[in-house]
């Protein structure tokens, strides 16, 4: 028995000429194609080729209907369907430098029975370069230019937004840090003053009982201070006058120096009377100084506690925002990300002036599976756009609510709005109405992809002048494509 190798079916040069791709080729070229290409049939439902496989063939559809697919995360999305004779697919760029090694970037299936004309990518690529050298140069230039500008822009954009954020954060950190440093310096001075005062009192050989009484009075003043109500500037002035008067009456010289901290601590003349009754007259001035220093020290410590608390609050927000040391994919509460993004953008919001921020958060929001760092990028882009849309101030509202199987996040502004005919365009990459240098037009494109492709969600806009809402819907349960 001898092996019979079936000769594949070929198309004649005149048949090839009926395909729009080849209609302008000369006889020699068509003869070469006729000799090297061949026909093949796929039955309905069969895969013709798969995304990611080595791109070895160039395909031209002769009859039937095909569908094209791309994998997005783990699901396959149909990107098109056609029965147009002559459409081509497969290794369509094998003649470009650096492209021949790339795999198929999508899949093709036969929807009905399909006939294709095929040719090997390597030999076709080589011939193509030989026949059309100038076209190849032009296509290569375009391809390379597009890819490198895309890469540079993407990188630049990320750097710029990081730079902007860290500048804002640095500014926010600077105030409490400076306050803490300043308070610490004053504290050092006061501690040394109180030490000297104590030595002074000790030298005066006072009755130890009086010293104990003085310490108790100091304690009671510190306690009073913790509970003291905040006075208005007018009330404060009146209270200071009253205390200065009392100090003058009791022969204490630098009353103007002591009065403000005593008033701040909520000390009144009743307390001063008690002090005068408890400690010997010789100790009154020194004793009062001593108590005042203690009160000032207490105040500074509260200030330091506030400032350092604020610093760690900011650092915690930055950490939650950047998702440092956290898993990329987790169950999250979207409100955490919204809050930390607001803190990160606080500087920018304040800079605009006149923007009121409203947080309308649903208390019973379920957690959702998500990539929190990526969602924070989305909140940043949407809030950034909203701030920009309100140059004269307005209201920025962040709203969360539950809607069937979705968590709905709305970022609303009261700015100029987006004209109806522009509402689809804004999601396109590089579409921007901002002046050169102010925007790259990538914010919404990136956000749209993060929400739809990475989270199986949906991003929409509703906009009228004075009322613009970007609505993000995220599924409460894991979508099948989630990775
Ligand atoms: N809240 C909004 N109000 C009015 N117009 C908006 C709003 N959000 C987006 N737009 C419009 O959509 C365009 C595209 O927004 P997108 O965020 O994609 O890019 P950008 O903000 O211009 O630049 P960047 O890349 O810096 O974000 C904006 O230029 C603006 O015209
Ligand atoms: Mg933007």
Coordinates of C-alpha atoms and ligand atoms in Angstrom, one line a residue:
X1 CA 0.0 0.0 0.0
X2 CA 1.4 3.3 -0.9
X3 CA 0.7 6.6 1.0
X4 CA -1.5 8.9 -0.9
X5 CA -0.9 12.5 0.0
X6 CA -3.9 14.5 -1.2
X7 CA -2.9 17.6 -3.1
X8 CA -4.6 20.5 -1.4
X9 CA -7.1 22.5 -3.5
X10 CA -5.6 25.6 -5.0
X11 CA -7.2 28.8 -6.4
X12 CA -6.2 29.8 -9.9
X13 CA -4.7 33.3 -10.5
X14 CA -8.0 34.5 -12.1
X15 CA -10.0 33.2 -9.0
X16 CA -7.5 35.0 -6.7
X17 CA -8.0 38.2 -8.7
X18 CA -11.7 38.2 -7.7
X19 CA -10.6 38.8 -4.0
X20 CA -10.3 42.6 -3.4
X21 CA -7.0 42.2 -1.6
X22 CA -5.3 40.8 -4.7
X23 CA -7.2 42.5 -7.5
X24 CA -4.3 44.8 -8.5
X25 CA -1.5 42.2 -8.4
X26 CA 0.2 41.3 -11.7
X27 CA 0.1 37.9 -13.3
X28 CA 3.4 36.7 -11.9
X29 CA 2.4 37.7 -8.4
X30 CA -0.9 35.9 -8.7
X31 CA 0.8 32.9 -10.1
X32 CA 3.1 32.8 -7.0
X33 CA 0.2 33.1 -4.6
X34 CA -1.8 30.5 -6.5
X35 CA 1.1 28.1 -6.1
X36 CA 1.8 28.7 -2.4
X37 CA -1.7 29.2 -1.0
X38 CA -4.4 26.5 -0.7
X39 CA -8.0 26.1 0.4
X40 CA -9.3 24.6 3.5
X41 CA -12.8 24.1 5.0
X42 CA -14.1 24.3 8.6
X43 CA -17.4 23.1 9.8
X44 CA -19.9 25.3 11.7
X45 CA -18.7 25.8 15.3
X46 CA -15.1 24.8 14.7
X47 CA -12.3 27.0 15.8
X48 CA -10.2 28.2 12.9
X49 CA -7.3 29.5 15.0
X50 CA -6.9 30.4 18.7
X51 CA -5.6 33.6 20.4
X52 CA -2.1 33.1 21.7
X53 CA -1.2 30.3 19.2
X54 CA 1.9 31.0 17.0
X55 CA 0.7 33.1 14.1
X56 CA 1.6 30.8 11.2
X57 CA -1.0 31.5 8.6
X58 CA -2.7 34.3 6.7
X59 CA -6.5 33.6 6.1
X60 CA -8.9 34.9 3.5
X61 CA -12.6 34.1 3.8
X62 CA -14.1 32.6 0.6
X63 CA -17.5 31.6 1.9
X64 CA -19.5 31.2 5.1
X65 CA -19.7 33.4 8.3
X66 CA -16.9 33.8 10.8
X67 CA -16.8 35.3 14.2
X68 CA -13.8 37.0 15.9
X69 CA -13.1 36.8 19.6
X70 CA -10.8 38.4 22.2
X71 CA -10.1 37.1 25.6
X72 CA -10.7 39.7 28.3
X73 CA -9.4 38.3 31.5
X74 CA -10.8 34.8 31.5
X75 CA -13.8 35.2 29.3
X76 CA -14.0 35.4 25.6
X77 CA -15.8 38.4 24.1
X78 CA -17.0 38.3 20.5
X79 CA -15.5 41.4 18.8
X80 CA -17.1 40.9 15.3
X81 CA -18.9 38.7 12.9
X82 CA -18.8 38.7 9.0
X83 CA -19.7 36.8 5.9
X84 CA -17.9 39.3 3.5
X85 CA -16.0 37.4 0.9
X86 CA -12.3 38.4 0.9
X87 CA -12.0 39.5 4.5
X88 CA -8.6 38.5 5.9
X89 CA -7.4 37.5 9.3
X90 CA -4.6 35.6 11.1
X91 CA -1.0 36.6 10.6
X92 CA -1.9 39.9 9.0
X93 CA 1.3 41.7 10.1
X94 CA 3.9 39.0 9.5
X95 CA 5.7 41.2 7.0
X96 CA 6.5 43.8 9.8
X97 CA 9.8 43.6 11.7
X98 CA 9.3 42.2 15.1
X99 CA 5.7 41.1 14.4
X100 CA 6.3 37.7 12.8
X101 CA 7.2 36.2 16.2
X102 CA 4.0 37.4 17.8
X103 CA 1.1 35.0 18.3
X104 CA -2.5 35.5 17.0
X105 CA -3.9 38.4 19.0
X106 CA -7.5 37.0 18.7
X107 CA -9.4 33.9 17.8
X108 CA -11.6 33.1 14.8
X109 CA -14.5 30.6 14.7
X110 CA -16.6 29.2 11.9
X111 CA -20.2 30.2 12.6
X112 CA -21.4 28.4 9.5
X113 CA -19.4 26.0 7.4
X114 CA -16.5 28.2 6.1
X115 CA -14.1 28.0 3.2
X116 CA -10.8 29.8 3.5
X117 CA -7.8 30.4 1.4
X118 CA -4.6 30.1 3.4
X119 CA -0.9 30.9 3.0
X120 CA 2.1 30.3 5.3
X121 CA 2.9 33.5 7.2
X122 CA 6.7 33.3 6.8
X123 CA 6.8 32.8 3.0
X124 CA 4.0 35.3 2.5
X125 CA 5.8 37.9 4.7
X126 CA 9.0 37.5 2.8
X127 CA 7.3 37.9 -0.6
X128 CA 5.3 40.9 0.7
X129 CA 8.6 42.6 1.7
X130 CA 10.1 41.9 -1.7
X131 CA 7.1 43.1 -3.6
X132 CA 6.2 46.2 -1.6
X133 CA 9.3 47.5 0.1
X134 CA 8.1 51.1 0.5
X135 CA 4.7 50.1 1.9
X136 CA 6.5 47.9 4.5
X137 CA 8.8 50.8 5.5
X138 CA 5.8 53.1 5.9
X139 CA 3.8 50.6 7.9
X140 CA 6.8 49.8 10.1
X141 CA 7.3 53.4 10.8
X142 CA 3.7 53.9 11.7
X143 CA 3.6 50.9 13.9
X144 CA 6.7 51.7 15.8
X145 CA 5.7 55.4 16.2
X146 CA 2.3 54.5 17.5
X147 CA 3.7 52.0 19.9
X148 CA 6.4 54.1 21.3
X149 CA 4.2 57.2 21.7
X150 CA 1.6 55.1 23.4
X151 CA 4.2 53.8 25.9
X152 CA 5.7 57.2 26.5
X153 CA 2.4 58.9 27.0
X154 CA 1.2 56.1 29.4
X155 CA 4.3 56.4 31.4
X156 CA 4.3 60.1 31.5
X157 CA 0.6 60.2 32.6
X158 CA 1.3 57.9 35.5
X159 CA 4.3 59.9 36.6
X160 CA 2.4 63.1 36.4
X161 CA -0.5 61.9 38.4
X162 CA 1.8 60.4 41.0
X163 CA 3.8 63.7 41.1
X164 CA 0.6 65.7 41.6
X165 CA -0.6 63.4 44.3
X166 CA 2.6 63.4 46.2
X167 CA 2.9 67.2 45.9
X168 CA -0.5 67.5 47.5
X169 CA 0.2 65.0 50.2
X170 CA 3.5 66.6 51.0
X171 CA 1.7 69.9 51.5
X172 CA -0.9 68.3 53.7
X173 CA 1.8 66.6 55.8
X174 CA 3.8 69.8 56.1
X175 CA 1.3 71.7 58.3
X176 CA 0.9 69.2 61.1
X177 CA 4.6 68.3 61.0
X178 CA 5.7 72.0 61.3
X179 CA 3.2 72.4 64.1
X180 CA 4.5 69.4 66.0
X181 CA 8.1 70.6 65.6
X182 CA 7.2 74.1 66.8
X183 CA 5.2 72.7 69.8
X184 CA 8.1 70.5 70.8
X185 CA 10.5 73.5 70.8
X186 CA 8.1 75.5 73.1
X187 CA 7.7 72.4 75.3
X188 CA 11.4 72.2 75.8
X189 CA 11.6 75.8 76.9
X190 CA 8.7 75.4 79.3
X191 CA 10.1 72.3 80.9
X192 CA 13.3 74.1 81.6
X193 CA 11.3 77.0 83.1
X194 CA 9.2 74.8 85.3
X195 CA 12.4 73.1 86.5
X196 CA 13.9 76.4 87.5
X197 CA 10.7 77.6 89.1
X198 CA 10.6 74.4 91.2
X199 CA 14.1 75.0 92.4
X200 CA 13.1 78.5 93.3
X201 CA 10.2 77.3 95.4
X202 CA 12.3 74.7 97.1
X203 CA 14.9 77.2 98.1
X204 CA 12.2 79.3 99.7
X205 CA 11.8 76.5 102.3
X206 CA 8.1 76.4 102.1
X207 CA 5.9 74.2 104.2
X208 CA 5.7 70.8 102.5
X209 CA 1.9 70.9 103.1
X210 CA 1.6 74.0 101.0
X211 CA 3.6 72.3 98.3
X212 CA 1.2 69.3 98.3
X213 CA -1.8 71.7 98.2
X214 CA -0.1 73.5 95.2
X215 CA 0.3 70.3 93.4
X216 CA -3.3 69.4 94.0
X217 CA -4.4 72.8 92.7
X218 CA -2.3 72.2 89.6
X219 CA -4.0 68.8 89.1
X220 CA -7.4 70.4 89.4
X221 CA -6.5 73.1 86.9
X222 CA -5.3 70.5 84.3
X223 CA -8.6 68.6 84.8
X224 CA -10.5 71.8 84.4
X225 CA -8.7 72.5 81.2
X226 CA -9.6 69.2 79.6
X227 CA -13.3 70.0 80.2
X228 CA -13.0 73.7 79.3
X229 CA -15.5 75.1 76.8
X230 CA -14.2 77.0 73.9
X231 CA -14.8 80.7 74.4
X232 CA -15.6 83.2 71.7
X233 CA -12.9 85.9 71.1
X234 CA -15.1 88.5 72.9
X235 CA -15.7 86.2 76.0
X236 CA -12.0 85.4 76.0
X237 CA -11.1 89.1 76.1
X238 CA -13.5 89.7 79.0
X239 CA -12.2 86.7 80.9
X240 CA -8.6 87.8 80.4
X241 CA -9.4 91.3 81.7
X242 CA -11.1 89.9 84.8
X243 CA -8.1 87.6 85.6
X244 CA -5.5 90.3 84.9
X245 CA -7.5 92.5 87.3
X246 CA -7.4 89.8 90.0
X247 CA -3.6 89.3 89.5
X248 CA -3.0 93.0 89.7
X249 CA -5.0 93.2 93.0
X250 CA -2.9 90.5 94.4
X251 CA 0.4 92.2 93.5
X252 CA 1.4 89.8 90.7
X253 CA 3.4 91.8 88.2
X254 CA 3.3 90.0 84.8
X255 CA -0.4 89.3 84.9
X256 CA -0.7 90.0 81.1
X257 CA 1.6 87.0 80.5
X258 CA -0.3 84.6 82.8
X259 CA -3.8 85.6 81.9
X260 CA -4.2 84.1 78.4
X261 CA -3.0 80.5 79.3
X262 CA -5.2 80.6 82.5
X263 CA -8.3 81.7 80.5
X264 CA -7.6 79.1 77.8
X265 CA -7.5 76.5 80.6
X266 CA -10.9 77.6 81.9
X267 CA -9.5 78.9 85.2
X268 CA -11.7 81.6 86.8
X269 CA -11.4 83.9 89.7
X270 CA -13.1 81.4 92.1
X271 CA -10.2 79.0 91.5
X272 CA -7.7 81.8 92.0
X273 CA -9.4 82.7 95.3
X274 CA -9.0 79.1 96.4
X275 CA -5.4 79.2 95.4
X276 CA -4.8 82.4 97.4
X277 CA -6.5 80.8 100.4
X278 CA -4.5 77.6 100.2
X279 CA -0.9 78.7 99.5
X280 CA 1.0 81.3 101.6
X281 CA 1.2 84.8 100.2
X282 CA 4.9 84.5 99.6
X283 CA 4.4 81.5 97.4
X284 CA 1.4 82.9 95.4
X285 CA 3.4 84.5 92.5
X286 CA 5.8 81.6 92.0
X287 CA 3.0 79.1 92.6
X288 CA 0.8 80.7 89.9
X289 CA 3.7 80.7 87.4
X290 CA 4.3 77.1 88.2
X291 CA 0.7 76.1 87.6
X292 CA 0.5 78.2 84.4
X293 CA 3.6 76.4 83.0
X294 CA 2.0 73.1 83.7
X295 CA -1.1 74.2 81.9
X296 CA 0.8 75.4 78.9
X297 CA 2.7 72.2 78.8
X298 CA -0.5 70.3 78.8
X299 CA -1.8 72.4 76.0
X300 CA 1.3 71.8 73.9
X301 CA 1.0 68.1 74.4
X302 CA -2.6 68.1 73.2
X303 CA -1.3 70.1 70.1
X304 CA 1.4 67.6 69.5
X305 CA -1.0 64.7 69.9
X306 CA -3.3 66.3 67.3
X307 CA -0.6 67.0 64.8
X308 CA 1.0 63.6 65.0
X309 CA -2.4 62.0 65.0
X310 CA -3.1 64.0 61.8
X311 CA 0.2 62.8 60.3
X312 CA -0.6 59.2 61.0
X313 CA -4.1 59.7 59.7
X314 CA -2.6 61.0 56.4
X315 CA -0.1 58.3 56.2
X316 CA -2.8 55.7 56.8
X317 CA -4.9 57.2 54.0
X318 CA -1.9 57.2 51.7
X319 CA -1.3 53.6 52.5
X320 CA -4.9 52.6 52.0
X321 CA -4.9 54.7 48.8
X322 CA -1.8 53.0 47.3
X323 CA -2.8 49.7 48.8
X324 CA 0.8 49.2 49.9
X325 CA 1.3 45.8 51.6
X326 CA -2.2 44.6 50.7
X327 CA -3.3 41.9 48.3
X328 CA -4.2 43.0 44.8
X329 CA -7.6 41.4 44.9
X330 CA -9.8 41.3 48.0
X331 CA -13.2 41.8 49.5
X332 CA -13.5 45.6 50.0
X333 CA -15.8 48.3 51.2
X334 CA -15.8 50.9 48.4
X335 CA -16.3 53.6 51.0
X336 CA -12.8 53.1 52.4
X337 CA -11.3 53.8 49.0
X338 CA -13.5 56.8 48.4
X339 CA -12.6 58.3 51.8
X340 CA -8.8 57.9 51.3
X341 CA -9.0 59.3 47.8
X342 CA -10.7 62.3 49.2
X343 CA -8.0 62.8 51.7
X344 CA -5.4 62.4 48.9
X345 CA -7.2 65.1 46.8
X346 CA -8.0 67.3 49.7
X347 CA -5.3 69.7 48.8
X348 CA -6.6 70.1 45.3
X349 CA -10.2 70.6 46.5
X350 CA -9.1 73.3 48.9
X351 CA -7.0 75.0 46.3
X352 CA -10.1 75.4 44.0
X353 CA -11.9 77.1 46.9
X354 CA -15.7 77.1 47.5
X355 CA -16.2 73.4 46.9
X356 CA -18.4 71.7 49.4
X357 CA -17.9 67.9 49.7
X358 CA -20.9 65.8 50.5
X359 CA -20.5 62.2 51.5
X360 CA -23.8 60.4 51.1
X361 CA -22.8 56.9 52.0
X362 CA -25.2 54.0 52.4
X363 CA -24.6 52.4 55.9
X364 CA -25.5 48.9 54.9
X365 CA -23.3 48.6 51.8
X366 CA -22.0 45.1 51.2
X367 CA -18.4 44.4 50.5
X368 CA -17.4 43.5 47.0
X369 CA -14.6 41.6 45.3
X370 CA -12.3 44.1 43.7
X371 CA -8.8 45.4 42.9
X372 CA -8.8 48.3 45.4
X373 CA -5.7 50.1 44.1
X374 CA -7.2 50.2 40.6
X375 CA -10.6 51.4 41.9
X376 CA -8.8 54.2 43.8
X377 CA -7.3 55.3 40.4
X378 CA -10.9 55.4 39.1
X379 CA -12.1 57.5 42.0
X380 CA -9.1 59.8 41.6
X381 CA -9.9 60.3 37.9
X382 CA -13.6 61.0 38.4
X383 CA -13.1 63.3 41.4
X384 CA -10.3 65.1 39.5
X385 CA -12.6 65.7 36.5
X386 CA -15.4 66.9 38.8
X387 CA -13.1 69.4 40.6
X388 CA -11.9 70.7 37.2
X389 CA -15.5 71.1 36.0
X390 CA -16.2 73.5 38.9
X391 CA -13.7 76.4 38.5
X392 CA -16.0 78.7 40.5
X393 CA -16.8 76.2 43.2
X394 CA -19.9 74.1 43.7
X395 CA -20.8 70.8 45.4
X396 CA -19.0 67.5 44.9
X397 CA -21.1 64.6 46.0
X398 CA -19.9 61.1 46.6
X399 CA -22.8 58.7 46.9
X400 CA -22.9 55.0 47.5
X401 CA -26.0 52.8 47.4
X402 CA -27.1 49.3 46.7
X403 CA -29.0 48.3 43.5
X404 CA -30.0 44.6 43.1
X405 CA -26.8 42.7 42.6
X406 CA -24.7 45.9 42.3
X407 CA -23.0 48.5 44.4
X408 CA -23.6 51.9 42.8
X409 CA -21.1 54.7 43.3
X410 CA -21.9 58.1 42.0
X411 CA -19.5 61.0 41.7
X412 CA -21.5 64.1 41.1
X413 CA -20.6 67.7 40.5
X414 CA -22.6 70.9 39.9
X415 CA -20.3 72.2 37.1
X416 CA -20.8 73.1 33.5
X417 CA -21.9 69.7 32.4
X418 CA -21.1 67.7 29.2
X419 CA -23.0 68.4 26.0
X420 CA -25.1 65.4 24.8
X421 CA -23.2 64.9 21.6
X422 CA -19.9 64.7 23.5
X423 CA -21.0 62.2 26.1
X424 CA -19.9 59.1 24.2
X425 CA -16.6 60.7 23.0
X426 CA -15.3 61.5 26.5
X427 CA -14.5 57.8 27.1
X428 CA -12.3 57.6 24.1
X429 CA -8.5 57.6 24.7
X430 CA -6.9 61.0 24.2
X431 CA -10.2 62.9 24.0
X432 CA -9.8 66.0 26.1
X433 CA -11.2 69.5 26.1
X434 CA -8.6 70.7 28.5
X435 CA -5.8 73.0 27.3
X436 CA -2.5 71.5 26.2
X437 CA -0.6 70.3 29.3
X438 CA -3.7 70.2 31.5
X439 CA -5.1 66.8 30.5
X440 CA -4.1 63.8 28.4
X441 CA -7.6 62.6 27.8
X442 CA -6.8 59.2 29.3
X443 CA -8.6 59.5 32.7
X444 CA -11.9 58.2 31.5
X445 CA -10.5 55.7 29.1
X446 CA -8.5 54.1 31.9
X447 CA -11.4 54.3 34.3
X448 CA -13.8 52.7 31.8
X449 CA -11.4 49.8 31.3
X450 CA -10.8 49.2 35.0
X451 CA -14.5 49.1 35.7
X452 CA -15.7 47.0 32.8
X453 CA -12.8 44.7 32.0
X454 CA -11.2 44.3 35.4
X455 CA -14.4 44.3 37.5
X456 CA -17.2 43.2 35.2
X457 CA -18.9 46.5 36.1
X458 CA -20.3 49.5 34.2
X459 CA -19.4 53.2 34.0
X460 CA -22.0 55.7 32.7
X461 CA -22.5 59.4 32.6
X462 CA -25.6 61.5 33.0
X463 CA -25.1 65.2 32.5
X464 CA -27.0 68.4 32.4
X465 CA -25.6 71.8 33.1
X466 CA -25.2 72.0 36.9
X467 CA -25.8 68.3 37.4
X468 CA -23.2 65.8 36.2
X469 CA -23.1 62.2 37.5
X470 CA -20.6 59.6 36.8
X471 CA -22.2 56.3 37.8
X472 CA -20.0 53.2 38.5
X473 CA -21.8 49.9 39.0
X474 CA -19.8 47.1 40.5
X475 CA -21.1 43.5 40.9
X476 CA -21.5 42.3 44.5
X477 CA -20.6 38.8 43.6
X478 CA -17.5 37.7 41.7
X479 CA -18.1 37.9 37.9
X480 CA -16.8 34.9 36.0
X481 CA -14.1 36.9 34.3
X482 CA -12.7 38.2 37.5
X483 CA -8.9 37.6 37.8
Ligands
LIG1 N1 -17.3 66.0 35.5 C1 -17.1 66.5 34.3 N2 -17.8 67.7 33.9 C2 -17.6 68.2 32.7 N3 -16.8 67.6 31.7 C3 -16.2 66.5 32.0 C4 -16.3 65.8 33.3 N4 -15.6 64.7 33.3 C5 -15.0 64.6 32.1 N5 -15.3 65.7 31.3 C6 -14.9 65.9 29.9 O1 -14.4 64.7 29.4 C7 -13.1 64.9 28.9 C8 -12.2 63.7 29.0 O2 -12.0 63.4 30.4 P1 -10.7 62.5 30.8 O3 -10.7 62.3 32.3 O4 -10.8 61.3 30.0 O5 -9.5 63.3 30.3 P2 -9.0 64.7 30.9 O6 -9.6 65.0 32.2 O7 -9.2 65.8 29.8 O8 -7.5 64.5 31.0 P3 -6.7 63.5 32.1 O9 -6.1 62.5 31.3 O10 -5.8 64.4 32.8 O11 -7.8 62.9 32.9 C9 -12.6 66.1 29.7 O12 -11.6 66.8 29.0 C10 -13.8 66.9 29.8 O13 -14.1 67.7 28.6
LIG2 MG1 -9.5 63.5 33.7

